[in-house]
mmCIF file of C-alpha atoms and ligand atoms in Angstrom:
data_model
loop_
_atom_site.group_PDB
_atom_site.id
_atom_site.type_symbol
_atom_site.label_atom_id
_atom_site.label_comp_id
_atom_site.label_asym_id
_atom_site.label_seq_id
_atom_site.Cartn_x
_atom_site.Cartn_y
_atom_site.Cartn_z
ATOM 1 C CA UNK A 23 13.840 12.749 -10.820
ATOM 2 C CA UNK A 24 13.644 10.047 -13.479
ATOM 3 C CA UNK A 25 12.353 10.630 -16.988
ATOM 4 C CA UNK A 26 8.994 8.983 -16.353
ATOM 5 C CA UNK A 27 8.063 11.641 -13.789
ATOM 6 C CA UNK A 28 9.158 14.648 -15.784
ATOM 7 C CA UNK A 29 6.195 16.546 -17.194
ATOM 8 C CA UNK A 30 4.870 16.258 -19.788
ATOM 9 C CA UNK A 31 5.587 12.524 -20.239
ATOM 10 C CA UNK A 32 2.891 9.980 -21.113
ATOM 11 C CA UNK A 33 3.210 8.579 -17.594
ATOM 12 C CA UNK A 34 2.804 12.021 -16.056
ATOM 13 C CA UNK A 35 -0.335 12.469 -18.174
ATOM 14 C CA UNK A 36 -1.818 9.070 -17.201
ATOM 15 C CA UNK A 37 -5.331 8.945 -15.744
ATOM 16 C CA UNK A 38 -3.994 7.586 -12.448
ATOM 17 C CA UNK A 39 -1.504 10.405 -11.823
ATOM 18 C CA UNK A 40 -3.994 13.016 -13.021
ATOM 19 C CA UNK A 41 -6.609 11.760 -10.557
ATOM 20 C CA UNK A 42 -4.001 11.853 -7.763
ATOM 21 C CA UNK A 43 -3.265 15.473 -8.719
ATOM 22 C CA UNK A 44 -7.045 16.226 -8.815
ATOM 23 C CA UNK A 45 -6.938 17.092 -12.517
ATOM 24 C CA UNK A 46 -9.670 16.133 -15.030
ATOM 25 C CA UNK A 47 -9.376 12.500 -16.209
ATOM 26 C CA UNK A 48 -10.537 10.655 -19.372
ATOM 27 C CA UNK A 49 -11.919 7.886 -17.109
ATOM 28 C CA UNK A 50 -11.705 6.998 -13.424
ATOM 29 C CA UNK A 51 -8.413 5.128 -12.983
ATOM 30 C CA UNK A 52 -8.458 1.710 -11.312
ATOM 31 C CA UNK A 53 -5.892 -0.415 -9.502
ATOM 32 C CA UNK A 54 -6.256 -2.986 -6.737
ATOM 33 C CA UNK A 55 -4.312 -3.414 -3.548
ATOM 34 C CA UNK A 56 -2.808 -6.926 -3.735
ATOM 35 C CA UNK A 57 -3.567 -7.081 -7.468
ATOM 36 C CA UNK A 58 -0.440 -9.219 -7.859
ATOM 37 C CA UNK A 59 -0.594 -12.417 -5.901
ATOM 38 C CA UNK A 60 -2.484 -15.547 -5.150
ATOM 39 C CA UNK A 61 -5.695 -14.730 -7.032
ATOM 40 C CA UNK A 62 -3.702 -15.199 -10.262
ATOM 41 C CA UNK A 63 -2.827 -18.731 -11.488
ATOM 42 C CA UNK A 64 0.176 -17.296 -13.362
ATOM 43 C CA UNK A 65 1.431 -15.923 -10.017
ATOM 44 C CA UNK A 66 1.064 -19.259 -8.259
ATOM 45 C CA UNK A 67 2.943 -20.881 -11.137
ATOM 46 C CA UNK A 68 6.017 -18.596 -11.073
ATOM 47 C CA UNK A 69 6.119 -18.556 -7.256
ATOM 48 C CA UNK A 70 6.074 -22.364 -6.977
ATOM 49 C CA UNK A 71 8.790 -23.505 -4.542
ATOM 50 C CA UNK A 72 10.144 -19.972 -3.951
ATOM 51 C CA UNK A 73 9.592 -18.514 -0.457
ATOM 52 C CA UNK A 74 7.841 -15.124 -0.395
ATOM 53 C CA UNK A 75 10.800 -13.066 0.859
ATOM 54 C CA UNK A 76 13.197 -14.699 -1.561
ATOM 55 C CA UNK A 77 10.861 -13.918 -4.445
ATOM 56 C CA UNK A 78 10.978 -10.233 -3.436
ATOM 57 C CA UNK A 79 14.768 -10.229 -3.937
ATOM 58 C CA UNK A 80 14.796 -11.548 -7.519
ATOM 59 C CA UNK A 81 14.427 -8.603 -9.933
ATOM 60 C CA UNK A 82 13.255 -10.641 -12.952
ATOM 61 C CA UNK A 83 10.638 -12.451 -10.872
ATOM 62 C CA UNK A 84 9.471 -9.209 -9.218
ATOM 63 C CA UNK A 85 9.144 -7.666 -12.686
ATOM 64 C CA UNK A 86 7.103 -10.579 -14.028
ATOM 65 C CA UNK A 87 4.779 -10.705 -10.982
ATOM 66 C CA UNK A 88 4.260 -6.926 -10.974
ATOM 67 C CA UNK A 89 3.354 -6.972 -14.682
ATOM 68 C CA UNK A 90 0.935 -9.937 -14.500
ATOM 69 C CA UNK A 91 -2.128 -7.986 -13.274
ATOM 70 C CA UNK A 92 -1.362 -5.094 -15.646
ATOM 71 C CA UNK A 93 -1.450 -7.434 -18.638
ATOM 72 C CA UNK A 94 -4.479 -9.355 -17.438
ATOM 73 C CA UNK A 95 -6.756 -6.672 -15.994
ATOM 74 C CA UNK A 96 -5.794 -3.476 -17.871
ATOM 75 C CA UNK A 97 -5.436 -1.644 -14.535
ATOM 76 C CA UNK A 98 -4.250 1.970 -14.644
ATOM 77 C CA UNK A 99 -1.239 1.459 -12.368
ATOM 78 C CA UNK A 100 1.185 -1.256 -11.344
ATOM 79 C CA UNK A 101 2.183 -1.747 -7.715
ATOM 80 C CA UNK A 102 5.714 -2.888 -7.054
ATOM 81 C CA UNK A 103 5.687 -6.506 -5.882
ATOM 82 C CA UNK A 104 7.252 -6.682 -2.445
ATOM 83 C CA UNK A 105 6.103 -6.716 1.166
ATOM 84 C CA UNK A 106 6.117 -4.193 4.000
ATOM 85 C CA UNK A 107 8.697 -6.247 5.918
ATOM 86 C CA UNK A 108 11.258 -6.335 3.070
ATOM 87 C CA UNK A 109 13.223 -3.262 4.320
ATOM 88 C CA UNK A 110 13.331 -4.781 7.822
ATOM 89 C CA UNK A 111 14.701 -8.035 6.423
ATOM 90 C CA UNK A 112 17.192 -5.969 4.398
ATOM 91 C CA UNK A 113 18.703 -4.407 7.531
ATOM 92 C CA UNK A 114 19.154 -7.827 9.066
ATOM 93 C CA UNK A 115 16.082 -8.363 11.248
ATOM 94 C CA UNK A 116 15.456 -12.069 11.674
ATOM 95 C CA UNK A 117 11.966 -12.489 10.240
ATOM 96 C CA UNK A 118 10.030 -14.609 7.790
ATOM 97 C CA UNK A 119 6.698 -14.490 5.977
ATOM 98 C CA UNK A 120 4.805 -17.693 6.775
ATOM 99 C CA UNK A 121 2.203 -18.817 4.218
ATOM 100 C CA UNK A 122 -1.324 -18.201 5.486
ATOM 101 C CA UNK A 123 0.025 -16.391 8.585
ATOM 102 C CA UNK A 124 2.045 -13.339 7.572
ATOM 103 C CA UNK A 125 5.259 -11.807 8.922
ATOM 104 C CA UNK A 126 6.783 -13.532 11.964
ATOM 105 C CA UNK A 127 9.688 -11.906 13.863
ATOM 106 C CA UNK A 128 12.173 -14.193 15.647
ATOM 107 C CA UNK A 129 13.145 -11.749 18.432
ATOM 108 C CA UNK A 130 10.339 -9.241 19.063
ATOM 109 C CA UNK A 131 11.359 -5.707 20.048
ATOM 110 C CA UNK A 132 10.194 -5.144 23.621
ATOM 111 C CA UNK A 133 13.038 -3.323 25.414
ATOM 112 C CA UNK A 134 15.452 -0.485 24.725
ATOM 113 C CA UNK A 135 18.253 -3.017 24.208
ATOM 114 C CA UNK A 136 16.166 -4.648 21.445
ATOM 115 C CA UNK A 137 16.343 -1.377 19.445
ATOM 116 C CA UNK A 138 19.904 -2.351 18.543
ATOM 117 C CA UNK A 139 18.326 -4.684 15.965
ATOM 118 C CA UNK A 140 17.446 -1.601 13.884
ATOM 119 C CA UNK A 141 20.000 0.231 11.758
ATOM 120 C CA UNK A 142 19.630 2.706 8.901
ATOM 121 C CA UNK A 143 18.745 1.369 5.460
ATOM 122 C CA UNK A 144 21.086 2.202 2.569
ATOM 123 C CA UNK A 145 20.275 1.848 -1.143
ATOM 124 C CA UNK A 146 22.886 -0.945 -1.303
ATOM 125 C CA UNK A 147 20.785 -2.999 1.150
ATOM 126 C CA UNK A 148 18.009 -3.129 -1.440
ATOM 127 C CA UNK A 149 19.907 -2.984 -4.738
ATOM 128 C CA UNK A 150 17.486 -5.600 -6.109
ATOM 129 C CA UNK A 151 14.680 -3.002 -5.757
ATOM 130 C CA UNK A 152 16.557 -0.451 -7.855
ATOM 131 C CA UNK A 153 17.303 -3.119 -10.444
ATOM 132 C CA UNK A 154 13.712 -4.411 -10.576
ATOM 133 C CA UNK A 155 12.223 -0.916 -10.902
ATOM 134 C CA UNK A 156 14.625 -0.191 -13.773
ATOM 135 C CA UNK A 157 13.367 -3.311 -15.563
ATOM 136 C CA UNK A 158 9.761 -2.473 -14.741
ATOM 137 C CA UNK A 159 9.653 1.124 -15.909
ATOM 138 C CA UNK A 160 11.179 0.008 -19.225
ATOM 139 C CA UNK A 161 8.344 -2.517 -19.664
ATOM 140 C CA UNK A 162 5.480 -0.427 -18.299
ATOM 141 C CA UNK A 163 5.557 2.347 -20.888
ATOM 142 C CA UNK A 164 3.063 5.010 -19.826
ATOM 143 C CA UNK A 165 1.564 2.913 -16.993
ATOM 144 C CA UNK A 166 2.692 4.392 -13.665
ATOM 145 C CA UNK A 167 4.417 2.276 -11.035
ATOM 146 C CA UNK A 168 3.380 2.705 -7.405
ATOM 147 C CA UNK A 169 6.078 2.149 -4.816
ATOM 148 C CA UNK A 170 5.069 1.399 -1.248
ATOM 149 C CA UNK A 171 6.147 0.872 2.326
ATOM 150 C CA UNK A 172 4.638 0.026 5.686
ATOM 151 C CA UNK A 173 4.024 2.959 8.020
ATOM 152 C CA UNK A 174 5.908 3.095 11.333
ATOM 153 C CA UNK A 175 2.904 1.936 13.420
ATOM 154 C CA UNK A 176 2.036 -1.053 11.245
ATOM 155 C CA UNK A 177 5.701 -2.114 11.061
ATOM 156 C CA UNK A 178 6.013 -1.670 14.844
ATOM 157 C CA UNK A 179 2.937 -3.813 15.354
ATOM 158 C CA UNK A 180 4.747 -6.761 13.738
ATOM 159 C CA UNK A 181 8.107 -6.027 15.383
ATOM 160 C CA UNK A 182 6.727 -5.672 18.913
ATOM 161 C CA UNK A 183 4.095 -8.415 18.747
ATOM 162 C CA UNK A 184 6.412 -10.802 16.907
ATOM 163 C CA UNK A 185 3.711 -11.574 14.347
ATOM 164 C CA UNK A 186 0.148 -10.774 13.332
ATOM 165 C CA UNK A 187 -2.131 -9.719 16.192
ATOM 166 C CA UNK A 188 -5.775 -8.870 16.680
ATOM 167 C CA UNK A 189 -5.329 -6.726 19.791
ATOM 168 C CA UNK A 190 -1.806 -5.224 19.458
ATOM 169 C CA UNK A 191 -1.512 -5.638 23.224
ATOM 170 C CA UNK A 192 2.302 -5.620 23.359
ATOM 171 C CA UNK A 193 2.629 -2.709 20.946
ATOM 172 C CA UNK A 194 0.021 -0.673 22.829
ATOM 173 C CA UNK A 195 1.580 -1.632 26.172
ATOM 174 C CA UNK A 196 4.832 -0.037 24.959
ATOM 175 C CA UNK A 197 2.991 2.987 23.555
ATOM 176 C CA UNK A 198 1.199 3.651 26.879
ATOM 177 C CA UNK A 199 3.812 2.268 29.299
ATOM 178 C CA UNK A 200 7.105 3.492 27.818
ATOM 179 C CA UNK A 201 6.270 6.368 25.469
ATOM 180 C CA UNK A 202 9.931 7.307 25.060
ATOM 181 C CA UNK A 203 10.943 3.868 23.847
ATOM 182 C CA UNK A 204 7.869 3.807 21.600
ATOM 183 C CA UNK A 205 8.762 7.189 20.081
ATOM 184 C CA UNK A 206 12.366 6.110 19.513
ATOM 185 C CA UNK A 207 11.219 2.883 17.832
ATOM 186 C CA UNK A 208 8.782 4.662 15.531
ATOM 187 C CA UNK A 209 11.305 7.382 14.746
ATOM 188 C CA UNK A 210 13.841 4.789 13.583
ATOM 189 C CA UNK A 211 11.161 3.027 11.556
ATOM 190 C CA UNK A 212 10.229 6.362 9.960
ATOM 191 C CA UNK A 213 13.837 6.825 8.820
ATOM 192 C CA UNK A 214 14.000 3.270 7.420
ATOM 193 C CA UNK A 215 10.661 3.695 5.651
ATOM 194 C CA UNK A 216 11.630 7.072 4.202
ATOM 195 C CA UNK A 217 14.936 5.659 2.926
ATOM 196 C CA UNK A 218 13.107 2.707 1.345
ATOM 197 C CA UNK A 219 10.589 4.972 -0.397
ATOM 198 C CA UNK A 220 13.374 7.228 -1.683
ATOM 199 C CA UNK A 221 15.084 4.238 -3.284
ATOM 200 C CA UNK A 222 11.845 3.374 -5.086
ATOM 201 C CA UNK A 223 11.158 6.936 -6.260
ATOM 202 C CA UNK A 224 14.728 7.504 -7.413
ATOM 203 C CA UNK A 225 14.579 4.235 -9.356
ATOM 204 C CA UNK A 226 11.423 5.406 -11.163
ATOM 205 C CA UNK A 227 8.261 4.885 -9.064
ATOM 206 C CA UNK A 228 5.757 7.627 -10.011
ATOM 207 C CA UNK A 229 3.655 7.500 -6.823
ATOM 208 C CA UNK A 230 4.011 5.963 -3.384
ATOM 209 C CA UNK A 231 1.555 4.431 -0.939
ATOM 210 C CA UNK A 232 2.175 4.284 2.774
ATOM 211 C CA UNK A 233 0.286 1.326 4.256
ATOM 212 C CA UNK A 234 -0.750 1.959 7.843
ATOM 213 C CA UNK A 235 -3.010 -1.037 7.588
ATOM 214 C CA UNK A 236 -3.630 -1.496 11.300
ATOM 215 C CA UNK A 237 -3.833 2.176 12.404
ATOM 216 C CA UNK A 238 -7.605 1.724 12.748
ATOM 217 C CA UNK A 239 -6.880 0.039 16.095
ATOM 218 C CA UNK A 240 -6.030 3.471 17.533
ATOM 219 C CA UNK A 241 -8.193 6.297 18.891
ATOM 220 C CA UNK A 242 -7.778 9.667 17.159
ATOM 221 C CA UNK A 243 -5.965 11.035 20.246
ATOM 222 C CA UNK A 244 -3.494 8.143 20.422
ATOM 223 C CA UNK A 245 -2.947 8.299 16.667
ATOM 224 C CA UNK A 246 -2.335 12.056 16.824
ATOM 225 C CA UNK A 247 0.096 11.942 19.744
ATOM 226 C CA UNK A 248 1.939 8.659 19.309
ATOM 227 C CA UNK A 249 1.872 7.736 15.615
ATOM 228 C CA UNK A 250 1.086 10.653 13.311
ATOM 229 C CA UNK A 251 4.354 12.591 13.897
ATOM 230 C CA UNK A 252 6.331 9.588 12.661
ATOM 231 C CA UNK A 253 4.200 9.016 9.555
ATOM 232 C CA UNK A 254 4.378 12.765 8.906
ATOM 233 C CA UNK A 255 8.181 12.493 9.013
ATOM 234 C CA UNK A 256 8.029 9.857 6.264
ATOM 235 C CA UNK A 257 5.760 11.953 4.035
ATOM 236 C CA UNK A 258 7.866 15.071 4.586
ATOM 237 C CA UNK A 259 11.027 13.182 3.644
ATOM 238 C CA UNK A 260 9.643 12.363 0.179
ATOM 239 C CA UNK A 261 7.665 15.586 -0.406
ATOM 240 C CA UNK A 262 10.426 17.126 -2.519
ATOM 241 C CA UNK A 263 10.097 14.541 -5.285
ATOM 242 C CA UNK A 264 6.642 15.801 -6.220
ATOM 243 C CA UNK A 265 5.211 12.293 -6.686
ATOM 244 C CA UNK A 266 1.703 11.695 -5.278
ATOM 245 C CA UNK A 267 1.667 10.234 -1.775
ATOM 246 C CA UNK A 268 -1.200 7.876 -0.868
ATOM 247 C CA UNK A 269 -2.015 6.977 2.751
ATOM 248 C CA UNK A 270 -4.146 3.939 3.565
ATOM 249 C CA UNK A 271 -5.376 2.032 6.591
ATOM 250 C CA UNK A 272 -8.244 -0.344 7.390
ATOM 251 C CA UNK A 273 -11.043 0.719 9.756
ATOM 252 C CA UNK A 274 -9.765 4.303 9.779
ATOM 253 C CA UNK A 275 -13.132 6.094 9.467
ATOM 254 C CA UNK A 276 -12.393 8.171 12.571
ATOM 255 C CA UNK A 277 -8.831 8.915 11.387
ATOM 256 C CA UNK A 278 -9.426 9.962 7.782
ATOM 257 C CA UNK A 279 -8.780 13.654 8.359
ATOM 258 C CA UNK A 280 -5.591 12.849 10.269
ATOM 259 C CA UNK A 281 -4.370 10.464 7.547
ATOM 260 C CA UNK A 282 -4.588 13.378 5.136
ATOM 261 C CA UNK A 283 -2.985 15.844 7.531
ATOM 262 C CA UNK A 284 -0.032 13.530 8.036
ATOM 263 C CA UNK A 285 1.056 14.624 4.559
ATOM 264 C CA UNK A 286 -0.868 12.604 1.999
ATOM 265 C CA UNK A 287 -2.114 13.838 -1.362
ATOM 266 C CA UNK A 288 -4.529 10.914 -1.657
ATOM 267 C CA UNK A 289 -6.371 9.286 1.254
ATOM 268 C CA UNK A 290 -7.304 5.605 0.946
ATOM 269 C CA UNK A 291 -10.729 4.693 2.307
ATOM 270 C CA UNK A 292 -12.001 1.221 3.219
ATOM 271 C CA UNK A 293 -15.598 0.144 2.512
ATOM 272 C CA UNK A 294 -17.018 1.232 5.874
ATOM 273 C CA UNK A 295 -17.330 4.957 5.018
ATOM 274 C CA UNK A 296 -19.028 6.097 1.771
ATOM 275 C CA UNK A 297 -16.708 8.265 -0.332
ATOM 276 C CA UNK A 298 -18.876 11.409 -0.132
ATOM 277 C CA UNK A 299 -18.834 11.178 3.668
ATOM 278 C CA UNK A 300 -15.092 10.409 3.564
ATOM 279 C CA UNK A 301 -14.561 13.587 1.510
ATOM 280 C CA UNK A 302 -16.393 15.626 4.164
ATOM 281 C CA UNK A 303 -14.184 14.117 6.851
ATOM 282 C CA UNK A 304 -10.929 14.581 4.920
ATOM 283 C CA UNK A 305 -11.711 18.119 3.802
ATOM 284 C CA UNK A 306 -10.654 19.932 0.610
ATOM 285 C CA UNK A 307 -7.396 19.562 -1.266
ATOM 286 C CA UNK A 308 -7.064 15.760 -1.295
ATOM 287 C CA UNK A 309 -8.028 13.015 -3.724
ATOM 288 C CA UNK A 310 -9.612 9.821 -2.377
ATOM 289 C CA UNK A 311 -8.916 6.191 -3.231
ATOM 290 C CA UNK A 312 -11.373 3.321 -2.790
ATOM 291 C CA UNK A 313 -13.584 1.711 -1.793
ATOM 292 C CA UNK A 314 -15.460 -1.398 -3.005
ATOM 293 C CA UNK A 315 -15.721 -4.114 -0.357
ATOM 294 C CA UNK A 316 -13.407 -6.893 -1.660
ATOM 295 C CA UNK A 317 -15.966 -9.550 -0.673
ATOM 296 C CA UNK A 318 -18.463 -8.102 -3.198
ATOM 297 C CA UNK A 319 -16.367 -9.797 -5.896
ATOM 298 C CA UNK A 320 -17.754 -13.154 -4.735
ATOM 299 C CA UNK A 321 -21.362 -12.089 -5.367
ATOM 300 C CA UNK A 322 -21.706 -12.346 -9.169
ATOM 301 C CA UNK A 323 -21.482 -9.765 -11.950
ATOM 302 C CA UNK A 324 -24.841 -8.101 -11.331
ATOM 303 C CA UNK A 325 -24.093 -7.444 -7.675
ATOM 304 C CA UNK A 326 -20.556 -6.294 -8.463
ATOM 305 C CA UNK A 327 -21.899 -3.796 -10.969
ATOM 306 C CA UNK A 328 -24.608 -2.532 -8.620
ATOM 307 C CA UNK A 329 -22.178 -2.059 -5.722
ATOM 308 C CA UNK A 330 -19.590 -0.469 -8.044
ATOM 309 C CA UNK A 331 -22.252 1.926 -9.340
ATOM 310 C CA UNK A 332 -22.891 2.935 -5.707
ATOM 311 C CA UNK A 333 -19.185 3.654 -5.176
ATOM 312 C CA UNK A 334 -19.021 5.711 -8.383
ATOM 313 C CA UNK A 335 -22.139 7.664 -7.407
ATOM 314 C CA UNK A 336 -20.686 8.538 -3.988
ATOM 315 C CA UNK A 337 -17.497 9.635 -5.816
ATOM 316 C CA UNK A 338 -19.312 11.909 -8.291
ATOM 317 C CA UNK A 339 -18.267 15.178 -6.630
ATOM 318 C CA UNK A 340 -14.791 14.280 -5.392
ATOM 319 C CA UNK A 341 -11.856 16.485 -6.380
ATOM 320 C CA UNK A 342 -10.052 13.349 -7.527
ATOM 321 C CA UNK A 343 -10.986 9.658 -7.375
ATOM 322 C CA UNK A 344 -8.833 6.569 -7.810
ATOM 323 C CA UNK A 345 -11.022 3.467 -7.838
ATOM 324 C CA UNK A 346 -9.760 0.617 -5.662
ATOM 325 C CA UNK A 347 -11.050 -1.993 -3.271
ATOM 326 C CA UNK A 348 -11.457 -1.085 0.385
ATOM 327 C CA UNK A 349 -8.624 -3.522 1.201
ATOM 328 C CA UNK A 350 -6.561 -6.091 -0.691
ATOM 329 C CA UNK A 351 -7.808 -8.616 -3.257
ATOM 330 C CA UNK A 352 -8.652 -11.821 -1.398
ATOM 331 C CA UNK A 353 -6.681 -14.854 -2.639
ATOM 332 C CA UNK A 354 -9.777 -16.848 -3.678
ATOM 333 C CA UNK A 355 -11.170 -14.024 -5.854
ATOM 334 C CA UNK A 356 -12.004 -15.018 -9.452
ATOM 335 C CA UNK A 357 -9.505 -12.993 -11.524
ATOM 336 C CA UNK A 358 -12.069 -12.639 -14.335
ATOM 337 C CA UNK A 359 -14.324 -10.739 -11.925
ATOM 338 C CA UNK A 360 -11.472 -8.238 -11.443
ATOM 339 C CA UNK A 361 -10.938 -7.864 -15.200
ATOM 340 C CA UNK A 362 -14.683 -7.230 -15.693
ATOM 341 C CA UNK A 363 -14.660 -4.706 -12.844
ATOM 342 C CA UNK A 364 -11.863 -2.647 -14.442
ATOM 343 C CA UNK A 365 -13.738 -2.635 -17.755
ATOM 344 C CA UNK A 366 -16.979 -1.651 -15.994
ATOM 345 C CA UNK A 367 -15.418 1.323 -14.168
ATOM 346 C CA UNK A 368 -13.689 2.478 -17.354
ATOM 347 C CA UNK A 369 -16.848 2.366 -19.485
ATOM 348 C CA UNK A 370 -19.107 3.843 -16.792
ATOM 349 C CA UNK A 371 -16.802 6.800 -16.248
ATOM 350 C CA UNK A 372 -15.582 7.454 -19.818
ATOM 351 C CA UNK A 373 -15.738 11.209 -20.482
HETATM 352 O O1 CP3 B 26 -0.525 -5.080 -3.691
HETATM 353 C C1 CP3 B 26 0.276 -5.761 -4.348
HETATM 354 O O2 CP3 B 26 -0.062 -6.406 -5.371
HETATM 355 C C2 CP3 B 26 1.750 -5.750 -3.946
HETATM 356 C C3 CP3 B 26 2.084 -6.761 -3.060
HETATM 357 C C4 CP3 B 26 1.995 -6.640 -1.554
HETATM 358 C C5 CP3 B 26 2.295 -7.744 -0.736
HETATM 359 N N1 CP3 B 26 2.267 -7.326 0.560
HETATM 360 C C6 CP3 B 26 2.642 -9.073 -1.210
HETATM 361 C C7 CP3 B 26 2.334 -10.233 -0.349
HETATM 362 C C8 CP3 B 26 1.715 -5.562 -0.728
HETATM 363 C C9 CP3 B 26 1.301 -4.153 -1.083
HETATM 364 C C10 CP3 B 26 1.896 -6.013 0.615
HETATM 365 C C11 CP3 B 26 1.771 -5.136 1.786
HETATM 366 C C12 CP3 B 26 1.511 -5.741 3.100
HETATM 367 N N2 CP3 B 26 2.102 -6.849 3.666
HETATM 368 C C13 CP3 B 26 0.666 -5.181 4.058
HETATM 369 C C14 CP3 B 26 -0.114 -3.922 3.864
HETATM 370 C C15 CP3 B 26 -1.250 -4.156 2.944
HETATM 371 C C16 CP3 B 26 -2.467 -4.729 3.605
HETATM 372 O O3 CP3 B 26 -2.870 -5.819 3.183
HETATM 373 O O4 CP3 B 26 -3.007 -4.052 4.475
HETATM 374 C C17 CP3 B 26 0.696 -5.990 5.200
HETATM 375 C C18 CP3 B 26 -0.072 -5.784 6.476
HETATM 376 C C19 CP3 B 26 1.621 -7.041 4.939
HETATM 377 C C20 CP3 B 26 2.033 -8.140 5.838
HETATM 378 C C21 CP3 B 26 1.682 -9.437 5.222
HETATM 379 N N3 CP3 B 26 2.459 -10.074 4.267
HETATM 380 C C22 CP3 B 26 0.497 -10.214 5.386
HETATM 381 C C23 CP3 B 26 -0.621 -9.876 6.339
HETATM 382 C C24 CP3 B 26 0.598 -11.312 4.511
HETATM 383 C C25 CP3 B 26 -0.451 -12.362 4.215
HETATM 384 C C26 CP3 B 26 -0.228 -13.671 4.876
HETATM 385 C C27 CP3 B 26 -1.001 -14.742 4.112
HETATM 386 O O5 CP3 B 26 -0.352 -15.656 3.591
HETATM 387 O O6 CP3 B 26 -2.239 -14.632 4.011
HETATM 388 C C28 CP3 B 26 1.827 -11.199 3.835
HETATM 389 C C29 CP3 B 26 2.340 -12.104 2.787
HETATM 390 C C30 CP3 B 26 2.203 -11.599 1.405
HETATM 391 N N4 CP3 B 26 2.571 -10.361 0.996
HETATM 392 C C31 CP3 B 26 1.728 -12.324 0.289
HETATM 393 C C32 CP3 B 26 1.821 -11.482 -0.814
HETATM 394 C C33 CP3 B 26 1.478 -11.789 -2.251
HETATM 395 C C34 CP3 B 26 1.249 -13.752 0.321
HETATM 396 C C35 CP3 B 26 2.434 -14.655 0.277
HETATM 397 C C36 CP3 B 26 2.399 -15.660 -0.845
HETATM 398 O O7 CP3 B 26 1.865 -15.402 -1.938
HETATM 399 O O8 CP3 B 26 2.967 -16.715 -0.631
#
């Protein structure tokens, strides 16, 4: 365990980590999924001419991009700048992130023979992550750093489809048609994901978020039988570190309880389910994260404040609340609207 996680450090006592642990907070902590990135002109400037995946492998650049939203918005946590496909690239999978498209995989995984593309991830494969997190924790002071990874299902969706998909027809065809191959694929992805999260925690990340962004495409039964055991393996692998584990997916209203049961301390909620209802679905013993609709930020300050007030009201009786958007910051968002939103949540919830 690194110094920044050892109680009672200033990081350990931060509002964000307290809310994750369901302890009393001085104000509701705020961070935004995709807070680093294209909404910021300073991001577009430093990224100019550098492909996305290459930028993830340069520790100084990762440090600068991760810090940009912390400096600008006064958010309560930083999220490590990377992408869910970085560990897959690191073990040699031929893939790229295409601007405006997302991850594209050269040779999709469709057969048992294709599994040979996957090998275990070692810390040496991602030494730039360890280096960047060392630089970051030195700069961040008491602000916690969130590490993250893609969950086995969401990673598999890209690997099997070969790129973004609306229907996940190839991934689901494998899940229903060759459950053994599917289970072996997700089990290997769970090991890779767990190894990648361990690298981040050992380097100094004080919380982790597992993004199962596209799990909302699954019924509760299919999630329970074909996906949850693999995500649970990831959470169990990092349980011993004692850092809060956040679990998030889009359109997961029917899965919220299961997302918690997979092993999360904090369940991320999108904007479709009010937080009080989400708390009923999740049950006791978990904090919640969310859930302002990211499109509200285009509606002007008055509307942002009214909709934020609604979120805070639905969160009034939660055991722990981390304010966030219901999904990532959209690239055309006015960054000043985000800065004002952080200030608004902080002043409205100051205790
Ligand atoms: O939140 C943060 O500030 C950290 C950065 C972050 C990125 N990707 C950087 C990125 C995080 C947390 C991710 C996770 C990620 N990547 C997810 C899960 C989160 C979610 O949104 O549900 C998913 C599904 C991906 C896959 C992916 N990578 C997509 C769908 C895209 C967008 C394609 C596009 O151009 O619209 C990417 C590329 C990507 N990842 C960008 C950034 C900043 C844009 C690339 C660029 O700036 O050139």
